[in-house]
Amino acid sequence: MIKIDDIVKVGIADLNVVQAPQKIRTSGLGSCVGVVIFDVSMKIAGLAHVMLPDSNMFRGEQLNRAKYADTAVPDLVEAVLQLGGRKYALKAKMAGGAQMFQFTSGNDMMRIGNRNIEEVKNQLDLLHIPIVAEDVGGQNGRTIEFDPSTGLLHIRTVNQGTKEI
Amino acid sequence: MKTYPFRLTNFHLDILKEIGNIGAGNAATSLSKILNRTINMNVPDVQIMSFDDMMERLGGHEKEIASVFIRIEGDAPGSIFFVLTPEEASMFISDMIGVEDNHLQAPPYNDLAISAYMELGNIVSGSYLSALSDFTNLNMQPSVPSVSIDMVGAILTFGLMELSNISDQVILIDTKLTDELDKYSDITGRFFLLLDPDSFDKIFDSLGIAEDDQNR
């Protein structure tokens, strides 16, 4: 018999989908944003660990679509639909986008967390997926775990305890 | 932009190792002076790895670390992370300012402890960078340091922003700290140098090494 891991882990610049009883998790979000798209009655969810806002910034050879908000969100929706999610029932939760270090410098990279949040929201808006809960910004790293059977997103931080949204 | 990081040969990696070594030697000397004990830095390990593997090196995405981040500005920009466990950082700080309860183990953190740690990171990174700058003859200036005590993943991804627009892999110049005496025998202190993609060519150019050099 094939053993199915209870918790599917999503790495940096990666995305994946699960169906209950599996849960899905990503660790150590700083300026990155974890976005969950789910269909709670089908108990299906997808999670992307987005690192940067805009794939037009990419100058390399092989684009990893899960890295950028503008490509990861549509791909994530597609993956959730493939697994049996229903477009009209999809909802989103998101967390992350912190500013881990404080600088006075005007470098745009320094406020990348905010830009990630904005672009994820923009993409969800374009796809008409409502954001039902979020825990974004601040200065804290976050580890998030989503349970598709309850629709709850569990958030753990080092300095500010845990919560569920 | 050259094809970062795949066109680098072992020869290039050896040069990066040597660069890291020169910087680390200098940094170890100043760290030893501040703490008044002999701290050695191992010969750096230079590897090309995935982002996730880089986090695993420090004990996983979620492990809590105390880090000083310094941005390198000038001819060859990049990022430097000086990393200790919160416990080790607390020991170092106690040695520096002679007070026992300047802990970084749990919030709220003592302002004096944070400030001392920032200064420690600043001095160590500054000496690392000045050795680097002398060796390569490039202008490399440290930014104002910044301290964060949080998860490995949350902290280190900050240094990956520039290069992640080029690649999903990082060239990590990783130096470990060791203590000659027993007190810090278990230190897992690290010094990470993450150069921006374009900085590699600048450094190789400045050292007179062609980017497609296949020597050795």
CSV table of C-alpha atoms in Angstrom, one decimal:
chain,number,residue,atom,x,y,z
A,1,MET,CA,0.0,0.0,0.0
A,2,ILE,CA,1.2,3.4,-0.8
A,3,LYS,CA,1.8,5.5,2.3
A,4,ILE,CA,0.6,9.1,1.9
A,5,ASP,CA,2.3,11.7,4.0
A,6,ASP,CA,0.0,13.5,6.2
A,7,ILE,CA,1.5,16.8,5.5
A,8,VAL,CA,2.7,17.9,2.1
A,9,LYS,CA,5.6,20.4,2.3
A,10,VAL,CA,5.9,23.2,-0.2
A,11,GLY,CA,9.5,24.6,-0.7
A,12,ILE,CA,10.6,28.1,-1.6
A,13,ALA,CA,9.3,29.2,-5.0
A,14,ASP,CA,7.2,26.1,-5.2
A,15,LEU,CA,3.5,25.1,-5.2
A,16,ASN,CA,1.4,22.0,-4.6
A,17,VAL,CA,-2.1,20.8,-4.0
A,18,VAL,CA,-3.7,18.4,-1.5
A,19,GLN,CA,-7.0,16.8,-0.6
A,20,ALA,CA,-8.1,16.0,3.0
A,21,PRO,CA,-7.0,14.2,5.2
A,22,GLN,CA,-3.7,15.6,3.9
A,23,LYS,CA,-2.6,19.0,5.1
A,24,ILE,CA,-0.3,21.4,3.3
A,25,ARG,CA,2.5,23.5,4.8
A,26,THR,CA,5.3,25.9,4.0
A,27,SER,CA,8.0,27.0,6.4
A,28,GLY,CA,9.9,30.2,7.1
A,29,LEU,CA,8.0,32.8,5.1
A,30,GLY,CA,9.7,36.1,5.5
A,31,SER,CA,9.1,38.6,2.7
A,32,CYS,CA,7.7,35.7,0.7
A,33,VAL,CA,4.0,35.2,0.6
A,34,GLY,CA,2.2,31.9,1.2
A,35,VAL,CA,-1.1,31.9,-0.7
A,36,VAL,CA,-3.7,29.2,-0.2
A,37,ILE,CA,-6.5,28.6,-2.7
A,38,PHE,CA,-9.2,26.1,-1.5
A,39,ASP,CA,-12.6,24.6,-2.1
A,40,VAL,CA,-13.7,23.8,1.4
A,41,SER,CA,-16.7,21.6,0.6
A,42,MET,CA,-14.5,19.5,-1.8
A,43,LYS,CA,-11.8,19.6,0.9
A,44,ILE,CA,-9.2,20.5,-1.7
A,45,ALA,CA,-6.5,23.1,-1.3
A,46,GLY,CA,-3.4,24.4,-3.0
A,47,LEU,CA,-0.5,26.4,-1.6
A,48,ALA,CA,2.1,28.5,-3.3
A,49,HIS,CA,5.3,30.0,-1.7
A,50,VAL,CA,5.7,33.1,-3.8
A,51,MET,CA,9.1,34.9,-3.6
A,52,LEU,CA,8.8,37.8,-6.0
A,53,PRO,CA,6.0,39.8,-7.5
A,54,ASP,CA,6.6,40.0,-11.2
A,55,SER,CA,7.9,37.4,-13.6
A,56,ASN,CA,8.9,40.2,-16.0
A,57,MET,CA,11.8,40.8,-13.6
A,58,PHE,CA,13.2,37.4,-14.6
A,59,ARG,CA,16.5,37.6,-16.6
A,60,GLY,CA,17.6,34.0,-16.5
A,61,GLU,CA,17.0,31.0,-18.8
A,62,GLN,CA,14.3,28.9,-17.3
A,63,LEU,CA,11.4,30.6,-15.6
A,64,ASN,CA,10.1,28.9,-12.4
A,65,ARG,CA,6.5,30.0,-12.6
A,66,ALA,CA,5.9,29.2,-8.9
A,67,LYS,CA,8.4,31.9,-7.9
A,68,TYR,CA,6.5,34.9,-9.1
A,69,ALA,CA,3.1,36.0,-7.9
A,70,ASP,CA,1.8,36.8,-11.4
A,71,THR,CA,2.5,33.3,-12.7
A,72,ALA,CA,2.1,31.3,-9.5
A,73,VAL,CA,-1.4,32.4,-8.7
A,74,PRO,CA,-3.0,31.4,-12.0
A,75,ASP,CA,-1.0,28.1,-12.0
A,76,LEU,CA,-2.2,27.4,-8.5
A,77,VAL,CA,-5.8,28.0,-9.4
A,78,GLU,CA,-5.4,25.7,-12.4
A,79,ALA,CA,-3.8,22.9,-10.2
A,80,VAL,CA,-6.7,23.2,-7.7
A,81,LEU,CA,-9.3,22.9,-10.5
A,82,GLN,CA,-7.4,19.9,-11.9
A,83,LEU,CA,-7.8,18.2,-8.5
A,84,GLY,CA,-11.5,18.8,-8.5
A,85,GLY,CA,-11.9,22.2,-7.0
A,86,ARG,CA,-14.8,24.2,-8.4
A,87,LYS,CA,-14.0,27.6,-9.8
A,88,TYR,CA,-17.0,29.4,-8.2
A,89,ALA,CA,-16.3,27.9,-4.8
A,90,LEU,CA,-12.7,28.9,-4.6
A,91,LYS,CA,-11.5,31.1,-1.8
A,92,ALA,CA,-8.1,32.3,-0.7
A,93,LYS,CA,-6.1,32.9,2.4
A,94,MET,CA,-2.7,34.4,2.6
A,95,ALA,CA,0.1,35.1,5.0
A,96,GLY,CA,3.7,36.5,4.9
A,97,GLY,CA,5.1,39.5,3.1
A,98,ALA,CA,7.0,40.7,6.2
A,99,GLN,CA,9.9,43.1,6.2
A,100,MET,CA,12.5,41.2,8.0
A,101,PHE,CA,15.2,43.9,8.1
A,102,GLN,CA,14.7,47.6,8.6
A,103,PHE,CA,16.6,49.9,6.3
A,104,THR,CA,16.5,53.5,5.5
A,105,SER,CA,18.0,52.8,2.0
A,106,GLY,CA,15.7,53.4,-0.9
A,107,ASN,CA,16.4,50.1,-2.6
A,108,ASP,CA,13.2,48.7,-3.9
A,109,MET,CA,14.2,45.2,-3.0
A,110,MET,CA,13.9,46.2,0.7
A,111,ARG,CA,10.1,46.5,0.5
A,112,ILE,CA,9.7,43.3,-1.5
A,113,GLY,CA,7.2,41.9,1.1
A,114,ASN,CA,4.7,44.6,0.3
A,115,ARG,CA,5.0,44.2,-3.4
A,116,ASN,CA,4.5,40.5,-3.1
A,117,ILE,CA,1.3,41.1,-1.1
A,118,GLU,CA,0.0,43.6,-3.6
A,119,GLU,CA,0.6,41.4,-6.6
A,120,VAL,CA,-0.9,38.3,-5.0
A,121,LYS,CA,-4.0,40.3,-4.2
A,122,ASN,CA,-4.1,41.8,-7.7
A,123,GLN,CA,-3.9,38.3,-9.3
A,124,LEU,CA,-6.6,36.9,-7.0
A,125,ASP,CA,-8.8,39.9,-7.9
A,126,LEU,CA,-8.3,39.3,-11.6
A,127,LEU,CA,-9.4,35.7,-11.1
A,128,HIS,CA,-12.4,36.8,-9.0
A,129,ILE,CA,-11.2,34.8,-6.0
A,130,PRO,CA,-12.1,36.4,-2.7
A,131,ILE,CA,-9.6,36.6,0.1
A,132,VAL,CA,-11.4,35.5,3.2
A,133,ALA,CA,-8.5,35.8,5.7
A,134,GLU,CA,-5.0,37.2,5.7
A,135,ASP,CA,-2.1,37.8,8.1
A,136,VAL,CA,0.4,39.8,6.1
A,137,GLY,CA,3.1,42.4,6.6
A,138,GLY,CA,4.9,43.1,9.9
A,139,GLN,CA,8.4,42.0,10.8
A,140,ASN,CA,8.0,38.4,11.6
A,141,GLY,CA,8.8,35.1,9.9
A,142,ARG,CA,5.8,32.7,9.6
A,143,THR,CA,5.3,29.0,9.1
A,144,ILE,CA,1.8,28.2,7.8
A,145,GLU,CA,-0.2,25.0,7.6
A,146,PHE,CA,-3.6,24.7,5.9
A,147,ASP,CA,-6.1,22.0,6.7
A,148,PRO,CA,-8.5,21.6,3.7
A,149,SER,CA,-11.0,19.7,5.9
A,150,THR,CA,-11.6,22.7,8.1
A,151,GLY,CA,-10.5,25.6,5.9
A,152,LEU,CA,-8.3,26.9,8.7
A,153,LEU,CA,-4.8,28.3,8.2
A,154,HIS,CA,-2.5,27.8,11.2
A,155,ILE,CA,0.2,30.4,11.5
A,156,ARG,CA,3.3,30.0,13.7
A,157,THR,CA,5.8,32.8,14.4
A,158,VAL,CA,8.9,32.9,16.5
A,159,ASN,CA,8.2,36.2,18.3
A,160,GLN,CA,4.4,36.4,18.3
A,161,GLY,CA,3.1,33.0,19.1
A,162,THR,CA,0.6,31.1,16.9
A,163,LYS,CA,-2.9,31.7,15.6
A,164,GLU,CA,-5.5,30.4,13.2
A,165,ILE,CA,-7.2,32.3,10.6
B,1,MET,CA,24.7,38.7,-17.8
B,2,LYS,CA,26.5,35.4,-18.1
B,3,THR,CA,24.7,32.2,-17.4
B,4,TYR,CA,24.7,32.3,-13.6
B,5,PRO,CA,25.7,30.0,-12.0
B,6,PHE,CA,26.2,27.1,-14.4
B,7,ARG,CA,29.2,28.3,-16.4
B,8,LEU,CA,31.4,28.4,-13.3
B,9,THR,CA,34.1,25.7,-13.3
B,10,ASN,CA,35.8,24.2,-10.3
B,11,PHE,CA,38.6,26.7,-11.0
B,12,HIS,CA,36.2,29.5,-10.4
B,13,LEU,CA,34.8,27.9,-7.3
B,14,ASP,CA,38.3,27.5,-5.9
B,15,ILE,CA,38.9,31.2,-6.5
B,16,LEU,CA,35.7,32.0,-4.6
B,17,LYS,CA,36.9,29.8,-1.8
B,18,GLU,CA,40.1,31.6,-1.7
B,19,ILE,CA,38.3,34.9,-1.6
B,20,GLY,CA,36.1,33.7,1.3
B,21,ASN,CA,39.2,32.4,3.0
B,22,ILE,CA,41.0,35.7,2.9
B,23,GLY,CA,37.9,37.5,4.2
B,24,ALA,CA,37.2,34.9,6.9
B,25,GLY,CA,40.8,35.1,8.2
B,26,ASN,CA,40.5,38.8,8.7
B,27,ALA,CA,37.1,38.4,10.3
B,28,ALA,CA,38.2,35.7,12.7
B,29,THR,CA,41.0,38.0,13.9
B,30,SER,CA,38.7,40.8,14.7
B,31,LEU,CA,36.2,38.5,16.3
B,32,SER,CA,38.9,36.9,18.5
B,33,LYS,CA,39.9,40.4,19.6
B,34,ILE,CA,36.4,41.5,20.6
B,35,LEU,CA,35.8,38.3,22.5
B,36,ASN,CA,39.3,38.0,23.8
B,37,ARG,CA,39.6,34.3,22.8
B,38,THR,CA,40.7,32.5,19.8
B,39,ILE,CA,38.0,32.0,17.3
B,40,ASN,CA,38.9,30.2,14.1
B,41,MET,CA,37.0,30.2,10.8
B,42,ASN,CA,37.3,27.1,8.7
B,43,VAL,CA,38.2,27.2,5.1
B,44,PRO,CA,35.0,28.2,3.4
B,45,ASP,CA,32.8,25.8,1.6
B,46,VAL,CA,31.7,27.0,-1.8
B,47,GLN,CA,28.8,25.2,-3.3
B,48,ILE,CA,26.0,25.7,-5.8
B,49,MET,CA,22.8,24.6,-4.3
B,50,SER,CA,19.0,25.1,-4.3
B,51,PHE,CA,17.4,27.7,-2.0
B,52,ASP,CA,15.8,24.9,0.1
B,53,ASP,CA,19.1,23.1,0.5
B,54,MET,CA,20.7,26.4,1.7
B,55,MET,CA,18.0,26.6,4.5
B,56,GLU,CA,18.7,23.0,5.4
B,57,ARG,CA,22.3,23.8,6.0
B,58,LEU,CA,21.4,25.9,8.9
B,59,GLY,CA,19.0,23.4,10.4
B,60,GLY,CA,15.9,23.9,8.3
B,61,HIS,CA,13.5,26.7,7.3
B,62,GLU,CA,12.0,27.0,10.7
B,63,LYS,CA,15.0,26.9,13.0
B,64,GLU,CA,15.4,30.1,15.0
B,65,ILE,CA,18.6,32.1,14.4
B,66,ALA,CA,20.1,35.4,15.4
B,67,SER,CA,21.5,37.1,12.4
B,68,VAL,CA,23.2,40.3,11.4
B,69,PHE,CA,22.5,41.2,7.8
B,70,ILE,CA,24.8,43.6,5.9
B,71,ARG,CA,24.3,44.6,2.3
B,72,ILE,CA,27.5,45.1,0.3
B,73,GLU,CA,27.4,48.2,-1.8
B,74,GLY,CA,29.8,49.4,-4.5
B,75,ASP,CA,31.4,47.6,-7.4
B,76,ALA,CA,30.3,44.1,-6.5
B,77,PRO,CA,27.1,44.1,-4.5
B,78,GLY,CA,25.9,41.3,-2.4
B,79,SER,CA,24.7,40.3,1.0
B,80,ILE,CA,26.5,39.1,4.1
B,81,PHE,CA,24.8,37.1,6.9
B,82,PHE,CA,26.5,36.6,10.2
B,83,VAL,CA,24.5,33.9,11.9
B,84,LEU,CA,24.5,32.3,15.4
B,85,THR,CA,21.9,30.4,17.4
B,86,PRO,CA,20.2,32.8,19.9
B,87,GLU,CA,22.0,31.0,22.7
B,88,GLU,CA,25.4,31.4,21.2
B,89,ALA,CA,24.7,35.0,20.4
B,90,SER,CA,23.8,35.5,24.0
B,91,MET,CA,27.1,34.0,25.1
B,92,PHE,CA,29.1,36.2,22.8
B,93,ILE,CA,27.2,39.3,23.9
B,94,SER,CA,27.8,38.4,27.6
B,95,ASP,CA,31.5,38.2,26.8
B,96,MET,CA,31.5,41.5,25.0
B,97,ILE,CA,29.7,43.6,27.5
B,98,GLY,CA,30.1,41.5,30.6
B,99,VAL,CA,26.5,41.3,31.6
B,100,GLU,CA,24.9,37.9,32.0
B,101,ASP,CA,21.2,38.5,31.3
B,102,ASN,CA,21.5,40.1,27.9
B,103,HIS,CA,19.7,37.2,26.4
B,104,LEU,CA,18.5,36.8,22.8
B,105,GLN,CA,16.6,33.6,23.6
B,106,ALA,CA,13.1,35.0,23.8
B,107,PRO,CA,11.4,38.3,23.2
B,108,PRO,CA,11.3,41.0,24.4
B,109,TYR,CA,15.0,41.4,23.6
B,110,ASN,CA,17.3,43.6,25.6
B,111,ASP,CA,18.1,46.7,23.5
B,112,LEU,CA,21.7,46.8,24.7
B,113,ALA,CA,22.1,43.1,23.7
B,114,ILE,CA,20.7,43.8,20.2
B,115,SER,CA,22.9,46.7,19.8
B,116,ALA,CA,26.0,44.8,20.9
B,117,TYR,CA,25.2,42.0,18.6
B,118,MET,CA,24.7,44.4,15.7
B,119,GLU,CA,28.1,45.9,16.4
B,120,LEU,CA,29.7,42.5,16.6
B,121,GLY,CA,28.3,41.6,13.2
B,122,ASN,CA,29.3,45.0,11.9
B,123,ILE,CA,32.9,44.6,12.9
B,124,VAL,CA,33.2,41.0,11.7
B,125,SER,CA,31.6,41.8,8.4
B,126,GLY,CA,33.6,45.0,8.0
B,127,SER,CA,36.9,43.2,8.3
B,128,TYR,CA,35.7,40.4,6.0
B,129,LEU,CA,34.7,42.9,3.4
B,130,SER,CA,37.9,45.0,3.7
B,131,ALA,CA,40.0,42.0,3.0
B,132,LEU,CA,37.8,41.1,0.1
B,133,SER,CA,38.0,44.6,-1.2
B,134,ASP,CA,41.8,44.8,-0.9
B,135,PHE,CA,42.2,41.4,-2.6
B,136,THR,CA,40.0,42.2,-5.6
B,137,ASN,CA,40.8,45.8,-5.8
B,138,LEU,CA,37.1,46.5,-6.0
B,139,ASN,CA,35.2,49.1,-4.0
B,140,MET,CA,32.9,47.2,-1.6
B,141,GLN,CA,31.2,49.1,1.2
B,142,PRO,CA,29.1,47.6,4.0
B,143,SER,CA,25.7,49.1,4.6
B,144,VAL,CA,24.4,49.8,8.1
B,145,PRO,CA,23.9,46.4,9.7
B,146,SER,CA,20.5,45.1,10.7
B,147,VAL,CA,19.6,42.4,13.2
B,148,SER,CA,16.8,39.9,13.0
B,149,ILE,CA,16.1,37.0,15.3
B,150,ASP,CA,13.7,34.7,13.5
B,151,MET,CA,13.3,31.7,11.3
B,152,VAL,CA,16.2,30.7,8.9
B,153,GLY,CA,13.9,30.7,5.9
B,154,ALA,CA,12.4,34.1,6.6
B,155,ILE,CA,15.9,35.7,7.1
B,156,LEU,CA,18.0,34.1,4.4
B,157,THR,CA,15.5,34.5,1.5
B,158,PHE,CA,16.2,38.2,1.9
B,159,GLY,CA,19.7,37.7,0.5
B,160,LEU,CA,18.3,35.7,-2.4
B,161,MET,CA,16.1,38.4,-4.0
B,162,GLU,CA,18.6,39.7,-6.6
B,163,LEU,CA,19.9,36.4,-7.7
B,164,SER,CA,16.5,34.7,-7.8
B,165,ASN,CA,15.7,36.8,-10.8
B,166,ILE,CA,18.4,34.9,-12.6
B,167,SER,CA,18.4,31.4,-11.1
B,168,ASP,CA,16.8,29.0,-8.7
B,169,GLN,CA,20.3,28.1,-7.4
B,170,VAL,CA,22.6,30.0,-5.2
B,171,ILE,CA,26.4,30.1,-5.0
B,172,LEU,CA,26.9,29.9,-1.3
B,173,ILE,CA,30.2,30.9,0.3
B,174,ASP,CA,29.8,29.4,3.7
B,175,THR,CA,32.3,29.8,6.5
B,176,LYS,CA,32.0,28.0,9.9
B,177,LEU,CA,33.3,29.3,13.2
B,178,THR,CA,35.2,27.2,15.7
B,179,ASP,CA,36.6,28.0,19.1
B,180,GLU,CA,40.0,26.9,20.2
B,181,LEU,CA,38.9,26.5,23.8
B,182,ASP,CA,35.9,24.6,25.0
B,183,LYS,CA,33.5,27.3,25.9
B,184,TYR,CA,32.0,27.6,22.5
B,185,SER,CA,32.9,24.1,21.3
B,186,ASP,CA,29.5,23.6,19.8
B,187,ILE,CA,29.2,26.9,18.0
B,188,THR,CA,27.4,26.6,14.8
B,189,GLY,CA,28.2,30.2,13.9
B,190,ARG,CA,28.2,30.9,10.2
B,191,PHE,CA,29.2,33.5,7.8
B,192,PHE,CA,27.4,33.5,4.5
B,193,LEU,CA,28.5,35.6,1.5
B,194,LEU,CA,25.9,35.8,-1.2
B,195,LEU,CA,27.1,37.8,-4.2
B,196,ASP,CA,24.6,39.3,-6.6
B,197,PRO,CA,24.9,37.5,-10.0
B,198,ASP,CA,26.6,40.3,-11.8
B,199,SER,CA,29.2,40.6,-9.1
B,200,PHE,CA,30.9,37.3,-10.0
B,201,ASP,CA,32.0,38.6,-13.4
B,202,LYS,CA,33.2,41.8,-11.8
B,203,ILE,CA,35.4,39.9,-9.3
B,204,PHE,CA,36.7,37.5,-11.9
B,205,ASP,CA,37.5,40.4,-14.3
B,206,SER,CA,39.2,42.3,-11.6
B,207,LEU,CA,41.4,39.3,-10.8
B,208,GLY,CA,42.2,38.8,-14.5
B,209,ILE,CA,40.3,35.6,-14.8
B,210,ALA,CA,38.2,35.0,-17.9
B,211,GLU,CA,34.6,33.9,-17.4
B,212,ASP,CA,35.2,30.9,-19.6
B,213,ASP,CA,38.5,30.0,-18.1
B,214,GLN,CA,38.9,26.3,-17.9
B,215,ASN,CA,42.3,26.2,-16.3
B,216,ARG,CA,43.0,23.2,-14.1
